[in-house]
Coordinates of C-alpha atoms in Angstrom, one line a residue:
Chain A
M1 CA 25.1 -31.1 0.6
T2 CA 23.8 -29.8 -2.8
A3 CA 26.9 -27.5 -3.2
A4 CA 29.4 -30.2 -2.7
E5 CA 27.1 -33.0 -5.1
L6 CA 27.2 -30.4 -7.8
I7 CA 30.8 -29.7 -7.4
A8 CA 31.6 -33.3 -7.5
M9 CA 29.3 -33.5 -10.8
A10 CA 31.3 -30.6 -12.5
A11 CA 34.4 -32.5 -11.6
F12 CA 33.7 -35.3 -13.2
K13 CA 32.5 -34.1 -16.3
S14 CA 36.0 -32.1 -16.2
N15 CA 37.4 -36.1 -16.4
V16 CA 38.3 -36.9 -12.9
Y17 CA 37.0 -39.1 -10.6
S18 CA 34.9 -37.5 -7.6
Q19 CA 33.0 -38.6 -4.4
A20 CA 30.8 -36.2 -2.7
F21 CA 28.8 -37.3 1.0
P22 CA 27.9 -35.0 3.5
A23 CA 28.4 -35.5 7.4
F24 CA 26.1 -38.0 7.9
G25 CA 22.7 -38.0 9.7
V26 CA 22.7 -34.0 10.1
E27 CA 22.1 -33.1 6.6
R28 CA 19.2 -30.8 6.5
R29 CA 18.3 -27.4 4.4
G30 CA 19.1 -24.5 7.2
A31 CA 20.9 -26.7 10.1
P32 CA 24.7 -26.2 10.3
V33 CA 26.2 -28.9 8.2
Q34 CA 29.2 -30.4 6.7
A35 CA 29.8 -31.5 3.4
F36 CA 33.0 -33.3 1.8
V37 CA 34.2 -34.0 -1.8
R38 CA 37.0 -35.5 -3.2
F39 CA 39.1 -35.3 -6.4
D40 CA 41.3 -37.9 -7.8
D41 CA 42.6 -39.4 -11.2
R42 CA 42.1 -42.4 -10.4
K43 CA 38.8 -44.4 -8.6
I44 CA 38.3 -43.2 -5.1
R45 CA 38.6 -45.8 -2.5
L46 CA 38.9 -44.0 0.4
R47 CA 35.7 -43.5 2.3
S48 CA 36.9 -41.7 5.7
Q49 CA 35.9 -37.9 6.5
I50 CA 38.3 -35.3 4.9
Y51 CA 40.5 -34.4 8.0
E52 CA 43.3 -32.1 5.8
P53 CA 41.0 -30.4 3.3
D54 CA 43.1 -28.4 0.3
Y55 CA 39.9 -25.9 -0.1
I56 CA 36.8 -25.2 2.4
I57 CA 33.7 -23.2 1.3
V58 CA 31.7 -21.4 3.8
Q59 CA 28.5 -20.9 3.3
D60 CA 27.2 -19.0 6.2
I61 CA 30.1 -16.5 7.8
T62 CA 28.0 -16.7 11.4
L63 CA 29.6 -20.3 11.7
L64 CA 32.9 -18.7 12.2
K65 CA 32.0 -17.5 15.8
D66 CA 30.9 -21.2 16.7
V67 CA 33.2 -23.6 14.6
N68 CA 36.7 -23.4 13.7
V69 CA 36.1 -23.9 9.9
F70 CA 39.9 -23.8 9.1
A71 CA 40.7 -26.5 11.0
G72 CA 43.1 -29.0 9.3
L73 CA 43.5 -26.7 6.0
K74 CA 46.4 -27.2 4.5
E75 CA 49.2 -24.9 4.3
G76 CA 48.5 -23.0 0.7
G77 CA 44.9 -23.7 0.8
I78 CA 42.3 -21.8 -0.1
A79 CA 38.8 -20.8 2.1
V80 CA 35.8 -19.4 -0.3
I81 CA 33.7 -17.5 2.1
N82 CA 30.6 -16.0 1.6
T83 CA 31.2 -12.8 3.1
E84 CA 32.4 -9.0 2.2
K85 CA 33.8 -8.0 5.8
D86 CA 37.2 -9.1 7.1
V87 CA 37.6 -13.0 8.3
E88 CA 39.3 -13.0 11.6
N89 CA 41.2 -16.0 12.7
A90 CA 42.7 -17.0 9.6
P91 CA 45.4 -18.7 9.8
A92 CA 48.7 -18.1 8.3
G93 CA 49.2 -19.2 4.6
V94 CA 45.8 -19.7 3.9
K95 CA 44.4 -17.8 1.1
I96 CA 41.1 -16.2 1.8
L97 CA 38.7 -15.6 -1.0
K98 CA 35.5 -13.4 -0.2
I99 CA 32.7 -13.1 -2.2
N100 CA 29.3 -12.1 -1.5
A101 CA 27.5 -14.9 -2.6
T102 CA 24.0 -14.0 -0.9
K103 CA 23.9 -10.8 -3.0
I104 CA 24.5 -12.5 -5.8
A105 CA 21.9 -15.2 -5.4
L106 CA 19.2 -12.7 -4.2
E107 CA 19.5 -10.5 -7.3
V108 CA 20.3 -13.5 -9.6
L109 CA 17.5 -16.0 -8.3
G110 CA 15.5 -14.2 -6.1
L111 CA 16.6 -16.3 -3.0
P112 CA 19.1 -16.6 -0.7
I113 CA 20.4 -20.0 -2.0
E114 CA 24.1 -19.9 -2.8
N115 CA 25.3 -23.2 -3.8
T116 CA 25.6 -22.6 -7.6
T117 CA 27.1 -18.9 -6.8
L118 CA 29.8 -20.3 -4.4
M119 CA 30.1 -22.8 -6.8
G120 CA 31.2 -20.6 -9.5
A121 CA 33.7 -18.8 -7.2
F122 CA 35.0 -22.0 -6.1
A123 CA 35.5 -22.9 -9.8
A124 CA 37.4 -19.6 -10.5
A125 CA 39.7 -19.7 -7.4
T126 CA 40.8 -23.1 -7.7
G127 CA 41.0 -23.8 -11.2
E128 CA 39.7 -27.4 -10.2
I129 CA 36.4 -27.5 -12.2
S130 CA 36.0 -25.7 -15.8
L131 CA 33.4 -23.5 -16.1
D132 CA 31.8 -25.1 -19.0
A133 CA 31.8 -28.5 -16.7
L134 CA 30.0 -26.4 -14.2
K135 CA 27.2 -25.2 -16.8
A136 CA 26.7 -29.0 -17.9
S137 CA 26.4 -30.1 -14.4
L138 CA 23.7 -27.5 -13.6
N139 CA 21.8 -28.0 -16.9
E140 CA 22.0 -32.1 -15.6
R141 CA 20.6 -31.0 -12.6
F142 CA 18.2 -28.1 -13.0
A143 CA 15.1 -27.7 -15.7
G144 CA 14.5 -24.6 -17.6
P145 CA 14.6 -21.2 -16.4
L146 CA 16.1 -22.4 -12.8
A147 CA 19.2 -24.3 -15.1
E148 CA 19.3 -20.7 -16.6
K149 CA 19.1 -18.7 -13.6
N150 CA 21.6 -20.9 -11.3
I151 CA 24.4 -20.8 -14.5
R152 CA 24.0 -16.8 -14.5
A153 CA 24.8 -16.5 -10.8
A154 CA 27.8 -19.1 -11.5
E155 CA 29.1 -17.5 -14.0
T156 CA 28.8 -14.1 -12.3
A157 CA 30.5 -15.3 -9.0
Y158 CA 33.2 -16.9 -11.8
N159 CA 33.7 -13.6 -13.5
I160 CA 33.8 -11.3 -10.3
V161 CA 36.4 -13.6 -8.7
K162 CA 38.3 -14.0 -12.2
G163 CA 38.7 -10.3 -12.3
E164 CA 40.0 -9.7 -8.8
M165 CA 43.0 -12.8 -9.4
Chain B
M1 CA 28.9 -45.0 -19.0
L2 CA 30.2 -43.6 -15.7
Q3 CA 27.8 -41.4 -14.2
I4 CA 27.5 -39.4 -11.0
T5 CA 24.9 -41.0 -8.7
E6 CA 23.9 -41.3 -4.7
G7 CA 24.4 -44.7 -3.8
S8 CA 20.6 -45.4 -2.7
H9 CA 19.7 -44.0 -6.3
A10 CA 22.0 -46.5 -7.9
V11 CA 20.5 -49.5 -5.7
A12 CA 16.6 -48.3 -6.3
E13 CA 18.0 -48.1 -10.6
A14 CA 19.5 -52.1 -10.1
V15 CA 16.4 -52.6 -8.9
K16 CA 13.8 -51.1 -11.2
L17 CA 16.1 -52.9 -14.0
C18 CA 15.5 -56.4 -12.3
R19 CA 11.6 -55.9 -12.8
P20 CA 10.3 -56.4 -9.4
Q21 CA 6.4 -57.1 -9.3
V22 CA 6.1 -56.0 -6.1
V23 CA 8.2 -53.7 -3.9
S24 CA 7.3 -53.1 -0.2
A25 CA 9.3 -51.7 2.5
Y26 CA 8.8 -49.4 5.5
P27 CA 10.8 -46.0 5.4
I28 CA 14.1 -45.7 7.6
T29 CA 17.4 -44.0 8.2
P30 CA 19.6 -44.8 6.3
Q31 CA 17.9 -46.7 3.6
T32 CA 14.9 -44.2 2.8
H33 CA 16.2 -43.0 -0.4
I34 CA 16.0 -46.1 -1.7
V35 CA 12.3 -47.0 -1.0
E36 CA 11.5 -43.5 -1.9
R37 CA 13.0 -43.4 -5.3
L38 CA 11.3 -46.8 -6.1
A39 CA 7.9 -45.2 -5.2
E40 CA 8.6 -42.5 -7.3
M41 CA 9.3 -44.8 -9.9
V42 CA 6.5 -47.0 -9.9
A43 CA 3.7 -43.6 -9.5
D44 CA 5.3 -42.2 -12.6
G45 CA 5.4 -45.6 -14.3
D46 CA 8.8 -46.4 -14.9
L47 CA 8.7 -49.4 -13.0
N48 CA 5.9 -51.8 -13.8
G49 CA 4.9 -53.4 -10.5
E50 CA 2.8 -52.7 -7.1
Y51 CA 4.6 -50.8 -4.4
I52 CA 2.8 -51.6 -1.5
C53 CA 2.5 -49.1 1.5
V54 CA 2.9 -51.0 4.4
E55 CA 2.6 -49.9 8.3
S56 CA 5.7 -51.6 9.4
E57 CA 8.7 -53.8 8.7
F58 CA 7.3 -56.8 9.9
S59 CA 4.4 -56.1 7.5
A60 CA 6.7 -55.1 4.8
L61 CA 8.3 -58.7 4.5
S62 CA 5.2 -60.5 5.3
S63 CA 3.5 -59.2 2.2
C64 CA 7.0 -60.0 0.5
V65 CA 6.7 -63.3 1.5
G66 CA 3.1 -63.8 0.2
A67 CA 3.6 -62.1 -3.1
S68 CA 7.1 -64.4 -3.5
A69 CA 4.7 -67.5 -2.7
A70 CA 2.0 -66.5 -5.2
G71 CA 4.9 -66.5 -7.8
S72 CA 6.5 -62.9 -8.2
R73 CA 9.8 -61.0 -8.0
V74 CA 9.6 -59.3 -5.3
Y75 CA 12.3 -56.6 -3.4
S76 CA 12.4 -54.9 0.1
A77 CA 14.8 -52.8 1.9
T78 CA 15.4 -51.9 5.5
T79 CA 18.4 -51.7 8.2
S80 CA 18.6 -52.0 12.3
Q81 CA 15.6 -51.4 13.9
G82 CA 13.7 -52.3 10.9
L83 CA 15.3 -55.5 10.3
A84 CA 15.1 -56.5 14.1
F85 CA 11.3 -55.9 13.8
M86 CA 10.8 -58.2 11.0
A87 CA 13.4 -60.7 11.9
E88 CA 10.8 -63.3 12.5
V89 CA 9.5 -63.0 8.8
V90 CA 13.3 -63.0 7.8
F91 CA 13.2 -66.8 9.5
N92 CA 9.9 -67.6 7.6
A93 CA 11.1 -66.4 4.5
A94 CA 13.8 -68.7 4.4
G95 CA 12.3 -71.6 6.1
M96 CA 9.7 -71.5 2.9
R97 CA 12.9 -70.8 0.7
L98 CA 11.3 -67.6 -1.1
P99 CA 13.9 -65.8 -3.0
I100 CA 13.5 -62.7 -1.9
V101 CA 16.0 -59.9 -2.2
M102 CA 16.4 -57.3 0.4
T103 CA 18.8 -54.3 0.7
I104 CA 20.3 -53.9 3.8
A105 CA 21.2 -50.2 4.2
N106 CA 24.0 -51.3 7.3
R107 CA 23.3 -49.6 10.6
A108 CA 23.8 -50.0 14.4
L109 CA 21.2 -51.7 16.3
G110 CA 19.8 -49.4 19.7
A111 CA 19.6 -49.1 22.6
P112 CA 20.9 -46.6 22.6
L113 CA 19.5 -45.4 19.3
N114 CA 22.2 -44.8 16.8
I115 CA 21.6 -44.1 13.0
W116 CA 24.8 -44.6 11.7
N117 CA 26.9 -47.5 10.4
D118 CA 27.9 -50.5 11.6
Q119 CA 27.0 -54.1 10.5
Q120 CA 25.5 -55.2 13.6
D121 CA 22.0 -55.5 12.1
S122 CA 22.1 -58.1 9.0
I123 CA 24.8 -60.3 11.2
F124 CA 22.7 -60.6 14.1
L125 CA 20.7 -62.7 11.0
R126 CA 23.6 -65.0 10.1
D127 CA 21.9 -68.2 11.0
S128 CA 18.7 -67.0 9.3
G129 CA 19.2 -69.0 6.1
W130 CA 19.7 -65.7 4.1
M131 CA 22.3 -65.5 2.1
Q132 CA 24.4 -62.0 2.7
I133 CA 26.6 -60.5 -0.1
Y134 CA 28.7 -57.0 1.3
G135 CA 29.0 -54.4 -1.8
E136 CA 32.1 -52.0 -1.4
D137 CA 31.0 -49.0 -3.1
A138 CA 27.8 -48.1 -4.9
Q139 CA 29.4 -49.8 -8.1
E140 CA 29.5 -53.2 -6.3
A141 CA 26.1 -52.9 -4.2
M142 CA 24.3 -52.0 -7.4
D143 CA 25.7 -55.1 -9.2
L144 CA 25.2 -57.7 -6.7
H145 CA 21.5 -57.0 -6.9
F146 CA 21.5 -58.5 -10.6
I147 CA 23.8 -61.5 -9.2
A148 CA 21.3 -61.6 -5.9
Y149 CA 18.1 -62.6 -7.9
K150 CA 19.9 -65.0 -10.4
L151 CA 21.1 -66.4 -7.3
A152 CA 18.5 -66.8 -5.3
E153 CA 16.1 -68.2 -7.4
R154 CA 18.1 -70.8 -8.8
H155 CA 16.0 -74.1 -8.4
D156 CA 19.1 -75.8 -6.4
V157 CA 19.3 -72.6 -4.3
L158 CA 16.1 -71.2 -3.6
L159 CA 16.6 -69.3 -0.7
P160 CA 16.4 -65.3 0.1
C161 CA 19.8 -62.9 -0.3
F162 CA 20.5 -59.9 1.7
V163 CA 22.7 -57.2 -0.1
C164 CA 24.6 -54.9 1.9
L165 CA 26.2 -51.6 1.7
D166 CA 27.2 -49.2 4.3
G167 CA 24.7 -47.1 5.4
F168 CA 25.4 -43.3 4.8
I169 CA 28.8 -44.4 3.9
V170 CA 27.8 -46.0 0.5
S171 CA 23.8 -45.1 0.7
H172 CA 24.3 -41.2 0.8
T173 CA 27.9 -40.9 -0.8
F174 CA 27.5 -39.8 -4.9
E175 CA 30.1 -41.3 -6.5
P176 CA 30.5 -42.7 -10.4
V177 CA 28.6 -45.6 -11.4
D178 CA 28.4 -47.4 -14.7
I179 CA 24.5 -48.3 -14.6
P180 CA 23.8 -51.3 -17.4
S181 CA 20.8 -51.0 -19.5
Q182 CA 17.5 -52.5 -19.5
K183 CA 18.3 -54.9 -22.5
E184 CA 21.6 -56.2 -20.9
I185 CA 20.1 -56.8 -17.5
D186 CA 17.1 -58.5 -19.2
E187 CA 19.6 -60.6 -21.4
F188 CA 21.2 -61.7 -18.2
L189 CA 18.3 -62.1 -15.9
P190 CA 15.5 -63.7 -17.2
A191 CA 11.6 -63.5 -15.4
F192 CA 11.4 -65.6 -11.8
N193 CA 10.7 -69.1 -13.1
P194 CA 9.0 -70.4 -9.3
L195 CA 9.6 -74.3 -9.0
H196 CA 6.5 -74.0 -6.4
R197 CA 4.0 -71.6 -6.5
L198 CA 0.7 -71.1 -4.6
D199 CA -1.9 -71.6 -7.6
A200 CA -5.7 -72.1 -7.1
K201 CA -5.7 -74.6 -9.3
N202 CA -3.0 -76.8 -7.8
P203 CA -3.5 -75.9 -4.0
M204 CA -0.1 -76.3 -2.1
S205 CA 0.9 -74.6 1.5
F206 CA 4.0 -72.7 2.4
G207 CA 5.7 -73.0 5.9
M208 CA 3.0 -75.2 7.4
Y209 CA 3.5 -77.2 10.6
A210 CA 6.3 -79.8 11.1
T211 CA 6.6 -82.0 13.7
P212 CA 9.6 -83.3 15.2
D213 CA 9.3 -86.6 12.6
C214 CA 10.3 -83.9 10.0
Y215 CA 11.3 -80.4 10.9
Q216 CA 15.2 -81.6 11.3
E217 CA 14.9 -82.2 7.4
F218 CA 13.8 -79.0 6.1
R219 CA 16.5 -77.3 8.4
Y220 CA 18.5 -79.8 6.8
E221 CA 17.5 -78.9 3.2
I222 CA 17.8 -75.1 3.8
N223 CA 22.0 -75.5 4.6
A224 CA 22.5 -77.8 1.6
A225 CA 21.0 -75.1 -0.2
M226 CA 23.3 -72.6 1.2
I227 CA 26.1 -75.0 0.7
R228 CA 25.1 -75.2 -3.1
A229 CA 24.7 -71.4 -3.1
K230 CA 28.7 -71.3 -3.1
A231 CA 28.8 -72.7 -6.4
A232 CA 25.9 -71.2 -8.0
Y233 CA 27.5 -67.7 -6.7
R234 CA 30.7 -68.0 -8.6
E235 CA 28.8 -69.6 -12.1
I236 CA 26.8 -66.2 -12.0
A237 CA 29.3 -64.1 -11.1
A238 CA 31.3 -65.4 -14.1
E239 CA 28.3 -64.9 -16.5
F240 CA 28.1 -61.6 -14.8
K241 CA 31.9 -60.8 -15.8
A242 CA 31.7 -62.1 -19.1
K243 CA 29.0 -60.0 -19.8
F244 CA 29.9 -56.4 -18.0
G245 CA 33.3 -57.2 -17.6
R246 CA 33.1 -56.1 -13.6
D247 CA 34.7 -59.1 -11.5
Y248 CA 33.4 -60.1 -8.6
T249 CA 33.3 -63.9 -9.2
G250 CA 35.0 -64.8 -5.6
L251 CA 33.3 -64.8 -2.6
V252 CA 36.4 -63.3 -1.6
E253 CA 38.8 -60.9 -2.9
G254 CA 42.5 -60.4 -2.3
Y255 CA 44.3 -57.4 -2.5
R256 CA 48.1 -57.3 -2.5
L257 CA 48.2 -60.8 -0.9
E258 CA 51.0 -62.3 -2.5
D259 CA 53.7 -62.4 -0.1
A260 CA 51.6 -60.8 2.8
E261 CA 52.9 -61.1 6.2
T262 CA 50.0 -59.6 7.6
A263 CA 46.3 -59.7 6.1
I264 CA 43.4 -56.8 6.9
V265 CA 40.3 -59.1 6.6
A266 CA 37.2 -57.2 6.3
M267 CA 33.7 -56.7 5.0
G268 CA 32.1 -53.6 2.9
S269 CA 33.0 -50.0 2.5
I270 CA 36.0 -50.3 5.0
C271 CA 37.7 -52.2 2.2
G272 CA 38.2 -49.2 0.4
T273 CA 40.3 -47.5 3.1
A274 CA 42.2 -50.5 3.9
K275 CA 43.2 -50.4 0.1
D276 CA 44.4 -47.2 0.4
A277 CA 46.2 -47.5 3.7
I278 CA 47.9 -51.0 2.5
D279 CA 49.4 -49.4 -0.9
E280 CA 51.4 -46.7 1.7
M281 CA 52.2 -49.5 3.9
R282 CA 53.4 -51.2 0.8
D283 CA 55.0 -48.0 -0.2
A284 CA 57.0 -48.2 3.2
G285 CA 58.3 -51.8 2.8
E286 CA 55.6 -53.6 5.1
K287 CA 54.5 -56.6 3.7
V288 CA 50.6 -56.2 4.3
G289 CA 47.5 -57.1 2.4
L290 CA 43.9 -57.2 2.6
L291 CA 41.3 -60.1 2.3
K292 CA 38.1 -58.8 1.5
I293 CA 35.0 -61.0 2.4
R294 CA 32.3 -60.3 0.0
S295 CA 30.1 -63.5 0.9
F296 CA 29.3 -64.0 4.7
R297 CA 26.3 -66.4 4.3
P298 CA 27.3 -68.7 2.8
F299 CA 30.6 -68.3 4.2
P300 CA 33.6 -69.2 2.2
S301 CA 35.7 -71.1 4.6
E302 CA 38.0 -72.8 1.8
E303 CA 38.6 -69.4 0.2
V304 CA 39.8 -68.1 3.1
R305 CA 42.1 -70.5 4.2
T306 CA 43.2 -70.7 0.8
A307 CA 43.9 -66.7 0.3
L308 CA 45.5 -66.3 3.5
K309 CA 47.9 -69.5 3.4
G310 CA 51.1 -68.4 4.4
V311 CA 50.1 -65.2 5.8
K312 CA 51.5 -64.8 9.6
N313 CA 49.1 -62.4 11.0
I314 CA 45.7 -61.9 10.7
A315 CA 43.5 -58.8 11.8
V316 CA 40.0 -59.1 11.3
I317 CA 38.5 -55.5 11.2
E318 CA 34.9 -56.4 12.9
K319 CA 31.6 -53.7 12.6
N320 CA 30.0 -55.9 15.2
I321 CA 30.2 -57.3 18.6
S322 CA 29.3 -61.0 19.2
I323 CA 28.6 -59.8 23.0
G324 CA 30.1 -62.1 25.3
S325 CA 32.0 -64.3 22.9
R326 CA 35.8 -64.2 23.8
M327 CA 36.9 -63.4 20.1
L328 CA 34.6 -60.2 20.2
G329 CA 33.7 -60.1 16.5
A330 CA 31.4 -62.5 14.4
V331 CA 33.5 -62.4 11.6
G332 CA 36.6 -63.4 13.3
L333 CA 35.0 -66.3 14.5
E334 CA 34.5 -67.3 11.1
V335 CA 38.0 -66.7 9.8
K336 CA 39.6 -68.3 12.8
D337 CA 37.7 -71.3 12.1
A338 CA 38.9 -71.3 8.7
V339 CA 42.4 -71.0 9.0
Y340 CA 43.4 -72.3 12.9
K341 CA 44.8 -75.2 11.6
D342 CA 47.5 -72.6 9.4
S343 CA 48.1 -69.3 11.3
P344 CA 48.0 -68.8 15.3
N345 CA 47.7 -65.2 15.3
I346 CA 43.9 -64.3 14.4
F347 CA 42.7 -61.3 15.7
S348 CA 39.4 -59.4 16.2
Y349 CA 39.4 -55.6 16.2
V350 CA 36.2 -54.0 16.6
G351 CA 35.4 -50.5 15.5
G352 CA 33.9 -48.2 13.8
L353 CA 30.7 -48.8 15.4
G354 CA 27.6 -46.7 15.4
G355 CA 29.2 -44.6 12.7
R356 CA 32.7 -44.0 14.5
D357 CA 35.0 -42.7 11.3
I358 CA 37.8 -45.5 10.4
R359 CA 40.9 -43.6 9.0
K360 CA 43.8 -45.0 7.1
R361 CA 45.6 -44.7 10.8
D362 CA 43.6 -46.6 12.0
I363 CA 44.1 -49.4 9.8
K364 CA 47.9 -49.0 10.1
Q365 CA 47.5 -49.2 13.6
I366 CA 45.5 -52.3 13.6
V367 CA 48.3 -53.8 11.6
Q368 CA 50.9 -52.9 13.8
W369 CA 48.7 -54.4 16.8
A370 CA 48.5 -57.7 14.9
K371 CA 52.2 -58.2 14.1
E372 CA 52.8 -57.5 17.9
G373 CA 50.2 -60.1 18.8
R374 CA 48.0 -58.2 20.3
N375 CA 44.6 -59.7 21.5
D376 CA 41.4 -59.3 20.2
C377 CA 40.2 -55.8 21.1
F378 CA 38.7 -52.5 20.7
F379 CA 39.8 -50.0 18.4
G380 CA 39.3 -46.1 18.5
L381 CA 37.8 -46.5 22.1
R382 CA 37.2 -43.0 23.9
E383 CA 39.1 -44.0 26.8
E384 CA 38.1 -41.0 28.7
L385 CA 34.3 -41.9 28.4
L386 CA 34.8 -45.3 30.5
K387 CA 34.1 -45.7 33.9

């Protein structure tokens, strides 16, 4: 949920309306959870869950065994996945973007918390949020050295993805 | 200035800006984020009031009753089982004419235990004498708190008020919200000026014994105040609009109702999804509109009748069920009472109970059903689970 919230904040700072919400009632750190983000040029009124995403971010690859994370992903959609391994069962017409976010998070933050790293990868892969907006939202959410470290983690992932594109 | 914030935190900010002197609440999902934030504000000295930690919802509202009777502006928040537990005090607060404002993060009632959204909880206290106003999104939910205090505390009203927002759907969603400044709210909402209060120098009692020779008159007076609250609400919301630019002046609000043949009637966050569905249906040539009910108590029957004049089919979306009623839903009964002389086709469609997601396609199906004259029924029902 933190990643969804930060992406919504960054998108808003990129001058679009945004909305972020968890799959209600089960949001806890460490448990398998879903969270959703919408962007739009106008105020967002729609309140249903998202069934046909343009993009997905998978934070934990072990979920691929149990959950069809690609369900509903639109043709031409992008999946940003925290892994270096091959991704099986990816549907045709979907762009898979792999990044070892856990490794980057461990190196930069010292903790396997990949939210901000994946956010950097998402920004680079989709172009939906700018690096500046991303940094601004991290500066708003975190203070002092924690903000700096998270920005570094996000920027590292951003540059890796940009370099591969 | 717009900023991204969680619905619950927007409500907590609104409450802080209203300068309550006493906040008393017991945490319960999905209201928790509101009261957690308020407790932080008090602990940090950002909110100059007292936060009373109580052991139950019954005590939460009881302490609000005492503090309000003593002349303080007070606040509480709850939902579902918590509201059910405080029900006795809910009636007492209204009977004592105490202008308490309480947020309801709407949630289903057990059993079976369910923490997700519908509107059964506030609706079950329909007849308690509290006003009930419903916000569609975080901005409206927030703004209705400013209006609620001013309305509740007016000497020609003096009734408590629920400000309702859909649990999780609004309380746990991050979205852009424009938070007013303290100066602006201070200008809009002056300090509480109680008409009567507990005062050792001028002793009086609240909520005492009333025998058959006078009880009925108390009930008459509560109802008369509730009827006066309609005009009072409009005045205050007009004042709010003039100051802040956001328009909540209607106890109901129409959306694309001009020339509509079929109208959806709904309360709360589902109105947003309905508007998107209506835009798509309009693009496909269907004459469809929405009537949003902002105030369920007082119920604006005249406005409903005026707004739905000329509409052939009326489909009321019910996030509640009045069990045993032929019409199924509590909102539909009110709508039918308001418009039965003008339109024969008024139906209640019950759904979204216990957090079941309502999608645009559900709204479109309901419109189709109303056009076909399909009777009051559930939508989104999983037939395979029924015996």
